[in-house]
Amino acid sequence: MSSLPVLLSADPEAPFPPVEQALRHPDGLLAVGGDLSPARLLNAYRHGIFPWYSQGQPILWWSPDPRTVFATDAVRLGSKFRRGLRRSAWEVRADTAFAQVIRACAEIPRPGQRGTWITREMRAAYERMHELGHAHSFEVFDGERLVGGIYGIAIGRMFFGESMFSAAPGGSKVALAALAVHLRDWGFPLIDAQVENDHLLSLGARLWPRPGFLAAVAELTGQPATVSPWSARVGRWPAARLADVLRPAGPLSGHP
């Protein structure tokens, strides 16, 4: 195992080093440098690698072990929250406010976090990926007020979640759950959530050993899928419907 992360070539088509070379401390740091071009980003995600760095740092590329993953049929919302959803007037849309979602994810205050890893460079790169049909957002609206959202990258039948936010209590939960329900119905079995935290685990995420995760990614990213906006596929979807279409909490699936 390498004692230092690999310095990437300036060529965006150049391969990443094998993920087995990623450091244990900090967990998953694999490479440094390169750029955030669409070709480099798509290559990274296809190999279970993602960029994550702060302002003033070089671009850092990660592949942690274990990996935090949602099965799209195993996202959980508490029974009290689901009962409240039945009375909700919120509406879910997709790919109608991508720039607003990524900006909100960057700017929303988070406990214990100073600043943001979603730099202006990152925002520009993912907005470009959205223009190309690779990056998508699910948005939660109260009237025309954006109250929650999530964004990420879709390749084949695999979705790689990047960040989510709430501007009203429960906004990010609704965005995640609605994303999962639609992906499940479209034949996407998994959502990559990257790095664990208690909130994600409470919503049903599970830890996968990296080899199993990479095997799933290789299979799912190789499957055909339409590269296009998701706005027409989702339309204006009532958040209250989640109370009925989410499967009851039970034994969790999704571990290889």
Tab-separated table of C-alpha atoms in Angstrom:
chain	number	residue	atom	x	y	z
A	1	MET	CA	0.000	0.000	0.000
A	2	SER	CA	1.271	3.428	-0.945
A	3	SER	CA	2.276	5.757	1.871
A	4	LEU	CA	1.277	8.834	-0.146
A	5	PRO	CA	-1.644	9.485	-2.503
A	6	VAL	CA	-0.849	9.331	-6.225
A	7	LEU	CA	-0.378	12.590	-8.143
A	8	LEU	CA	-2.722	12.441	-11.136
A	9	SER	CA	-1.685	13.097	-14.702
A	10	ALA	CA	-2.924	16.272	-16.405
A	11	ASP	CA	-4.601	14.056	-19.013
A	12	PRO	CA	-8.309	13.778	-18.023
A	13	GLU	CA	-8.491	10.411	-19.800
A	14	ALA	CA	-5.630	8.954	-17.742
A	15	PRO	CA	-6.626	6.046	-15.476
A	16	PHE	CA	-6.836	6.363	-11.723
A	17	PRO	CA	-4.551	4.195	-9.598
A	18	PRO	CA	-6.071	0.964	-8.237
A	19	VAL	CA	-8.317	1.734	-5.267
A	20	GLU	CA	-6.428	-0.838	-3.215
A	21	GLN	CA	-3.686	1.790	-3.006
A	22	ALA	CA	-5.962	4.164	-1.076
A	23	LEU	CA	-4.691	5.185	2.352
A	24	ARG	CA	-6.165	3.865	5.581
A	25	HIS	CA	-5.417	7.132	7.366
A	26	PRO	CA	-7.177	9.224	6.213
A	27	ASP	CA	-9.462	6.458	5.093
A	28	GLY	CA	-9.805	6.249	1.335
A	29	LEU	CA	-7.511	9.042	0.139
A	30	LEU	CA	-6.258	7.772	-3.212
A	31	ALA	CA	-5.001	10.575	-5.434
A	32	VAL	CA	-4.305	14.302	-5.665
A	33	GLY	CA	-4.609	16.784	-8.495
A	34	GLY	CA	-6.053	16.503	-11.958
A	35	ASP	CA	-9.212	18.403	-12.818
A	36	LEU	CA	-12.997	18.177	-12.597
A	37	SER	CA	-13.657	17.685	-16.303
A	38	PRO	CA	-16.639	15.513	-17.258
A	39	ALA	CA	-14.352	12.793	-18.602
A	40	ARG	CA	-12.362	12.636	-15.351
A	41	LEU	CA	-15.485	12.684	-13.152
A	42	LEU	CA	-17.233	9.928	-15.104
A	43	ASN	CA	-14.085	7.811	-15.000
A	44	ALA	CA	-13.808	8.354	-11.253
A	45	TYR	CA	-17.391	7.409	-10.418
A	46	ARG	CA	-17.264	4.315	-12.631
A	47	HIS	CA	-14.405	3.116	-10.416
A	48	GLY	CA	-15.962	4.035	-7.071
A	49	ILE	CA	-13.905	7.215	-6.651
A	50	PHE	CA	-15.144	10.733	-5.871
A	51	PRO	CA	-13.613	14.200	-5.315
A	52	TRP	CA	-13.815	15.794	-1.865
A	53	TYR	CA	-11.672	18.717	-0.761
A	54	SER	CA	-11.873	22.171	0.804
A	55	GLN	CA	-11.125	25.626	-0.535
A	56	GLY	CA	-7.374	26.154	-0.789
A	57	GLN	CA	-6.578	22.433	-1.090
A	58	PRO	CA	-5.681	20.583	-4.277
A	59	ILE	CA	-8.372	18.273	-5.650
A	60	LEU	CA	-8.421	15.144	-3.473
A	61	TRP	CA	-9.869	11.835	-4.723
A	62	TRP	CA	-11.308	9.215	-2.360
A	63	SER	CA	-12.476	5.613	-2.235
A	64	PRO	CA	-13.187	4.783	1.430
A	65	ASP	CA	-13.605	1.297	2.858
A	66	PRO	CA	-16.288	0.552	3.925
A	67	ARG	CA	-18.683	2.509	1.730
A	68	THR	CA	-22.035	3.909	2.856
A	69	VAL	CA	-24.820	2.690	0.568
A	70	PHE	CA	-28.621	2.854	0.397
A	71	ALA	CA	-30.649	0.126	-1.232
A	72	THR	CA	-33.421	2.003	-3.006
A	73	ASP	CA	-36.004	-0.340	-1.493
A	74	ALA	CA	-34.707	0.144	2.048
A	75	VAL	CA	-34.817	3.903	2.722
A	76	ARG	CA	-36.717	4.351	5.985
A	77	LEU	CA	-38.785	7.202	7.380
A	78	GLY	CA	-40.162	7.057	10.910
A	79	SER	CA	-43.847	6.229	11.339
A	80	LYS	CA	-44.609	9.642	12.903
A	81	PHE	CA	-42.900	11.427	10.005
A	82	ARG	CA	-44.822	9.315	7.481
A	83	ARG	CA	-48.124	10.101	9.166
A	84	GLY	CA	-47.314	13.790	8.917
A	85	LEU	CA	-46.555	13.403	5.225
A	86	ARG	CA	-50.144	12.383	4.538
A	87	ARG	CA	-51.169	15.971	5.318
A	88	SER	CA	-48.237	17.564	3.491
A	89	ALA	CA	-48.781	19.921	0.562
A	90	TRP	CA	-45.143	19.647	-0.479
A	91	GLU	CA	-44.332	18.733	-4.054
A	92	VAL	CA	-41.339	16.859	-5.456
A	93	ARG	CA	-39.768	17.741	-8.792
A	94	ALA	CA	-36.556	16.717	-10.535
A	95	ASP	CA	-33.987	18.667	-12.542
A	96	THR	CA	-35.935	21.935	-12.358
A	97	ALA	CA	-33.651	23.725	-9.885
A	98	PHE	CA	-30.271	21.981	-10.000
A	99	ALA	CA	-28.207	25.142	-9.504
A	100	GLN	CA	-30.383	26.166	-6.542
A	101	VAL	CA	-29.977	22.756	-4.914
A	102	ILE	CA	-26.201	22.635	-5.209
A	103	ARG	CA	-25.930	26.237	-4.000
A	104	ALA	CA	-28.138	25.471	-1.000
A	105	CYS	CA	-26.066	22.363	-0.216
A	106	ALA	CA	-22.956	24.558	-0.254
A	107	GLU	CA	-24.362	27.411	1.811
A	108	ILE	CA	-26.658	25.828	4.394
A	109	PRO	CA	-25.106	25.883	7.907
A	110	ARG	CA	-24.269	22.413	9.243
A	111	PRO	CA	-23.502	21.581	12.896
A	112	GLY	CA	-19.791	21.141	13.512
A	113	GLN	CA	-18.823	22.198	9.991
A	114	ARG	CA	-16.985	25.389	9.088
A	115	GLY	CA	-17.084	26.356	5.447
A	116	THR	CA	-17.964	23.932	2.672
A	117	TRP	CA	-16.321	21.371	0.439
A	118	ILE	CA	-18.687	22.380	-2.398
A	119	THR	CA	-16.396	25.068	-3.752
A	120	ARG	CA	-17.214	27.331	-6.685
A	121	GLU	CA	-15.067	25.027	-8.822
A	122	MET	CA	-17.098	22.015	-7.699
A	123	ARG	CA	-20.388	23.792	-8.327
A	124	ALA	CA	-19.331	24.744	-11.846
A	125	ALA	CA	-18.178	21.187	-12.599
A	126	TYR	CA	-21.409	19.556	-11.448
A	127	GLU	CA	-23.564	22.167	-13.160
A	128	ARG	CA	-21.713	21.233	-16.347
A	129	MET	CA	-22.409	17.558	-15.642
A	130	HIS	CA	-26.067	18.485	-15.227
A	131	GLU	CA	-26.079	20.274	-18.587
A	132	LEU	CA	-24.680	17.080	-20.139
A	133	GLY	CA	-27.408	14.947	-18.548
A	134	HIS	CA	-25.206	13.103	-16.021
A	135	ALA	CA	-25.995	15.031	-12.819
A	136	HIS	CA	-29.510	15.231	-11.408
A	137	SER	CA	-31.379	16.824	-8.549
A	138	PHE	CA	-34.560	15.979	-6.694
A	139	GLU	CA	-36.211	19.055	-5.238
A	140	VAL	CA	-38.904	19.545	-2.598
A	141	PHE	CA	-41.131	22.598	-2.902
A	142	ASP	CA	-43.597	24.197	-0.533
A	143	GLY	CA	-45.511	26.203	-3.124
A	144	GLU	CA	-42.624	27.766	-5.017
A	145	ARG	CA	-40.256	27.789	-2.035
A	146	LEU	CA	-37.443	25.236	-2.231
A	147	VAL	CA	-37.414	23.466	1.153
A	148	GLY	CA	-35.144	20.496	0.457
A	149	GLY	CA	-33.108	18.751	-2.175
A	150	ILE	CA	-30.467	16.219	-3.114
A	151	TYR	CA	-28.129	15.957	-6.098
A	152	GLY	CA	-25.745	13.416	-7.549
A	153	ILE	CA	-24.474	11.574	-10.612
A	154	ALA	CA	-26.255	8.818	-12.543
A	155	ILE	CA	-24.276	6.363	-14.657
A	156	GLY	CA	-26.051	3.370	-16.115
A	157	ARG	CA	-28.295	2.067	-13.313
A	158	MET	CA	-26.182	3.464	-10.459
A	159	PHE	CA	-26.779	6.732	-8.612
A	160	PHE	CA	-23.965	8.424	-6.711
A	161	GLY	CA	-25.363	10.824	-4.123
A	162	GLU	CA	-23.292	13.921	-3.448
A	163	SER	CA	-25.128	16.131	-0.940
A	164	MET	CA	-28.580	17.057	0.345
A	165	PHE	CA	-30.047	19.917	2.344
A	166	SER	CA	-33.111	20.995	4.308
A	167	ALA	CA	-34.475	24.531	4.471
A	168	ALA	CA	-37.477	23.247	6.445
A	169	PRO	CA	-37.604	20.287	8.863
A	170	GLY	CA	-37.650	17.029	6.930
A	171	GLY	CA	-36.890	18.547	3.538
A	172	SER	CA	-33.815	16.411	2.870
A	173	LYS	CA	-35.581	13.251	4.107
A	174	VAL	CA	-38.381	13.780	1.607
A	175	ALA	CA	-35.894	14.465	-1.199
A	176	LEU	CA	-33.908	11.299	-0.435
A	177	ALA	CA	-37.006	9.126	-0.040
A	178	ALA	CA	-38.588	10.421	-3.249
A	179	LEU	CA	-35.322	9.874	-5.122
A	180	ALA	CA	-35.119	6.319	-3.799
A	181	VAL	CA	-38.723	5.492	-4.730
A	182	HIS	CA	-38.287	6.756	-8.282
A	183	LEU	CA	-34.909	5.083	-8.748
A	184	ARG	CA	-36.351	1.818	-7.440
A	185	ASP	CA	-39.143	2.010	-10.000
A	186	TRP	CA	-36.638	2.830	-12.767
A	187	GLY	CA	-34.459	-0.193	-11.994
A	188	PHE	CA	-31.697	1.515	-9.984
A	189	PRO	CA	-31.058	-0.693	-6.921
A	190	LEU	CA	-28.447	1.424	-5.095
A	191	ILE	CA	-27.570	4.960	-4.027
A	192	ASP	CA	-23.961	5.625	-3.031
A	193	ALA	CA	-23.850	7.819	0.078
A	194	GLN	CA	-20.030	7.824	0.309
A	195	VAL	CA	-19.146	8.344	3.984
A	196	GLU	CA	-21.199	7.227	6.981
A	197	ASN	CA	-22.834	9.414	9.576
A	198	ASP	CA	-25.544	8.718	12.127
A	199	HIS	CA	-28.211	10.544	10.129
A	200	LEU	CA	-27.667	8.426	7.010
A	201	LEU	CA	-27.624	5.210	9.015
A	202	SER	CA	-30.901	6.196	10.711
A	203	LEU	CA	-32.492	6.495	7.261
A	204	GLY	CA	-31.470	2.981	6.269
A	205	ALA	CA	-27.943	3.302	4.852
A	206	ARG	CA	-25.624	0.364	5.391
A	207	LEU	CA	-21.857	-0.128	5.252
A	208	TRP	CA	-20.532	-2.218	2.384
A	209	PRO	CA	-16.985	-3.566	2.169
A	210	ARG	CA	-15.282	-1.810	-0.710
A	211	PRO	CA	-14.773	-4.919	-2.916
A	212	GLY	CA	-18.506	-5.694	-2.879
A	213	PHE	CA	-19.390	-2.074	-3.588
A	214	LEU	CA	-16.953	-1.871	-6.506
A	215	ALA	CA	-18.320	-5.090	-7.995
A	216	ALA	CA	-21.851	-3.657	-7.854
A	217	VAL	CA	-20.695	-0.358	-9.375
A	218	ALA	CA	-18.934	-2.129	-12.244
A	219	GLU	CA	-22.092	-4.100	-13.047
A	220	LEU	CA	-24.582	-1.246	-12.677
A	221	THR	CA	-22.633	1.489	-14.461
A	222	GLY	CA	-22.257	-0.847	-17.421
A	223	GLN	CA	-26.003	-1.123	-17.913
A	224	PRO	CA	-27.794	1.053	-20.475
A	225	ALA	CA	-29.728	4.110	-19.321
A	226	THR	CA	-31.032	7.285	-20.908
A	227	VAL	CA	-28.834	10.354	-20.404
A	228	SER	CA	-31.366	13.176	-20.227
A	229	PRO	CA	-33.172	15.446	-17.746
A	230	TRP	CA	-35.533	13.715	-15.326
A	231	SER	CA	-38.020	16.585	-15.048
A	232	ALA	CA	-40.648	15.069	-17.350
A	233	ARG	CA	-40.322	11.612	-15.765
A	234	VAL	CA	-41.100	12.975	-12.302
A	235	GLY	CA	-43.399	15.894	-13.083
A	236	ARG	CA	-45.000	17.480	-10.021
A	237	TRP	CA	-45.117	14.569	-7.596
A	238	PRO	CA	-47.009	14.930	-4.277
A	239	ALA	CA	-44.718	14.279	-1.308
A	240	ALA	CA	-47.759	12.892	0.534
A	241	ARG	CA	-47.576	9.866	-1.771
A	242	LEU	CA	-44.425	8.722	0.059
A	243	ALA	CA	-46.581	7.631	2.998
A	244	ASP	CA	-48.160	4.994	0.772
A	245	VAL	CA	-45.391	3.972	-1.629
A	246	LEU	CA	-42.545	3.529	0.854
A	247	ARG	CA	-42.322	-0.086	1.872
A	248	PRO	CA	-42.841	-0.781	5.587
A	249	ALA	CA	-39.688	-0.891	7.683
A	250	GLY	CA	-38.462	-4.437	8.066
A	251	PRO	CA	-35.306	-6.492	7.493
A	252	LEU	CA	-32.949	-4.258	5.557
A	253	SER	CA	-31.653	-5.377	2.196
A	254	GLY	CA	-28.726	-4.054	0.236
A	255	HIS	CA	-25.639	-5.745	1.696
A	256	PRO	CA	-23.646	-7.874	-0.726
